[in-house]
Coordinates of C-alpha atoms and ligand atoms in Angstrom, one line a residue:
M1 CA 0.0 0.0 0.0
A2 CA 1.2 3.5 -0.9
F3 CA 0.2 6.9 -1.6
I4 CA 0.2 8.1 -5.2
V5 CA 0.7 11.5 -6.9
G6 CA -2.1 12.0 -9.5
K7 CA -2.6 14.2 -12.5
E8 CA -3.4 17.3 -10.6
C9 CA 0.4 17.7 -9.8
N10 CA 1.2 17.9 -13.5
G11 CA 2.1 21.5 -14.2
C12 CA 1.8 22.5 -10.6
K13 CA 4.6 21.0 -8.6
Y14 CA 4.2 23.0 -5.5
T15 CA 6.6 20.6 -3.7
V16 CA 5.4 21.4 -0.2
C17 CA 4.4 17.7 0.1
V18 CA 8.1 16.8 0.2
D19 CA 8.9 18.6 3.4
V20 CA 6.6 16.4 5.5
C21 CA 7.5 13.0 4.2
P22 CA 9.5 11.2 6.8
V23 CA 11.1 8.7 4.4
D24 CA 12.0 10.8 1.3
A25 CA 9.6 8.9 -0.9
F26 CA 9.1 11.7 -3.5
H27 CA 11.0 11.8 -6.8
E28 CA 11.0 14.8 -9.1
A29 CA 10.1 14.4 -12.7
E30 CA 10.1 17.3 -15.1
K31 CA 6.6 18.5 -14.6
F32 CA 5.3 16.6 -11.6
L33 CA 6.4 14.6 -8.6
V34 CA 5.8 10.9 -8.0
I35 CA 6.0 8.7 -4.9
N36 CA 8.1 5.6 -4.8
P37 CA 5.6 2.9 -3.6
D38 CA 8.5 0.9 -2.2
T39 CA 9.6 3.7 0.0
C40 CA 6.3 5.1 1.0
I41 CA 5.1 3.9 4.5
S42 CA 1.5 5.3 3.9
C43 CA 1.7 7.6 6.9
S44 CA -0.7 10.0 5.0
V45 CA 0.8 13.2 6.2
C46 CA 1.6 14.5 2.7
A47 CA -1.9 14.4 1.3
P48 CA -3.4 17.3 3.2
E49 CA -0.4 19.4 2.4
C50 CA -1.0 19.5 -1.3
P51 CA -2.8 22.7 -2.3
V52 CA -4.4 21.0 -5.4
D53 CA -5.3 17.7 -3.7
A54 CA -3.0 15.7 -6.0
I55 CA -2.0 13.0 -3.5
Y56 CA -4.2 9.9 -3.1
D57 CA -4.2 6.8 -1.1
E58 CA -3.8 4.2 -3.8
F59 CA -7.1 2.6 -2.9
D60 CA -8.9 6.0 -3.4
L61 CA -7.3 6.8 -6.7
P62 CA -10.0 7.7 -9.2
I63 CA -10.4 5.0 -11.9
K64 CA -9.6 7.5 -14.6
Q65 CA -6.2 7.9 -13.0
I66 CA -5.3 4.3 -12.6
S67 CA -2.4 4.7 -15.0
Y68 CA -0.7 6.8 -12.3
L69 CA 0.0 3.6 -10.3
E70 CA 2.5 2.6 -13.0
I71 CA 3.6 6.1 -13.6
N72 CA 4.6 6.6 -9.9
R73 CA 6.4 3.3 -9.8
N74 CA 8.2 3.7 -13.1
F75 CA 9.1 7.4 -12.8
S76 CA 10.5 6.9 -9.3
S77 CA 13.1 4.6 -10.7
L78 CA 14.0 7.1 -13.4
Y79 CA 14.1 10.4 -11.5
P80 CA 16.0 11.6 -8.4
V81 CA 14.7 11.9 -4.9
I82 CA 13.5 15.3 -3.9
S83 CA 13.7 15.8 -0.1
A84 CA 13.2 19.6 0.3
S85 CA 10.6 21.9 -1.2
K86 CA 11.6 24.4 -3.9
A87 CA 10.2 27.6 -5.2
T88 CA 6.8 26.8 -6.6
M89 CA 6.9 25.8 -10.2
V90 CA 3.3 26.4 -11.2
F91 CA 3.1 26.8 -14.9
R92 CA -0.5 25.7 -15.3
K93 CA -2.8 28.6 -16.1
Ligands
SF4_1 FE1 5.8 10.1 2.4 FE2 3.8 9.4 4.1 FE3 3.3 10.7 1.8 FE4 4.1 8.1 1.8 S1 2.2 8.9 2.7 S2 4.8 9.8 0.4 S3 5.6 8.1 3.5 S4 4.4 11.5 3.6
F3S2 FE1 2.5 18.2 -6.6 FE2 0.9 18.8 -4.7 FE3 3.3 18.0 -4.1 S1 1.1 19.9 -6.6 S2 4.5 18.7 -5.8 S3 1.8 16.8 -5.1 S4 2.3 19.6 -3.1

């Protein structure tokens, strides 16, 4: 069981979620973050931090976003860990 970053992060990337994660489970892709499901301990503290509600318990992930299970797993092996927030990178209008 893990938490998942969904499509709402794409183009937002506030990164404040990162600061509360006790196990550095977030990885930074170009336009959004993902959570490594093997690192995540499902503590749930990150979800309420996200201003755009992009973080889901995997069992609450909307069916339309089911592909994000694989995206989070695959991208977390491709992109580096992000362990501290950065200046907001909102480029969505
Ligand atoms: Fe980190 Fe907890 Fe969020 Fe998992 S649920 S990514 S361990 S803060
Ligand atoms: Fe993305 Fe929300 Fe974190 S927009 S970077 S999941 S705070």
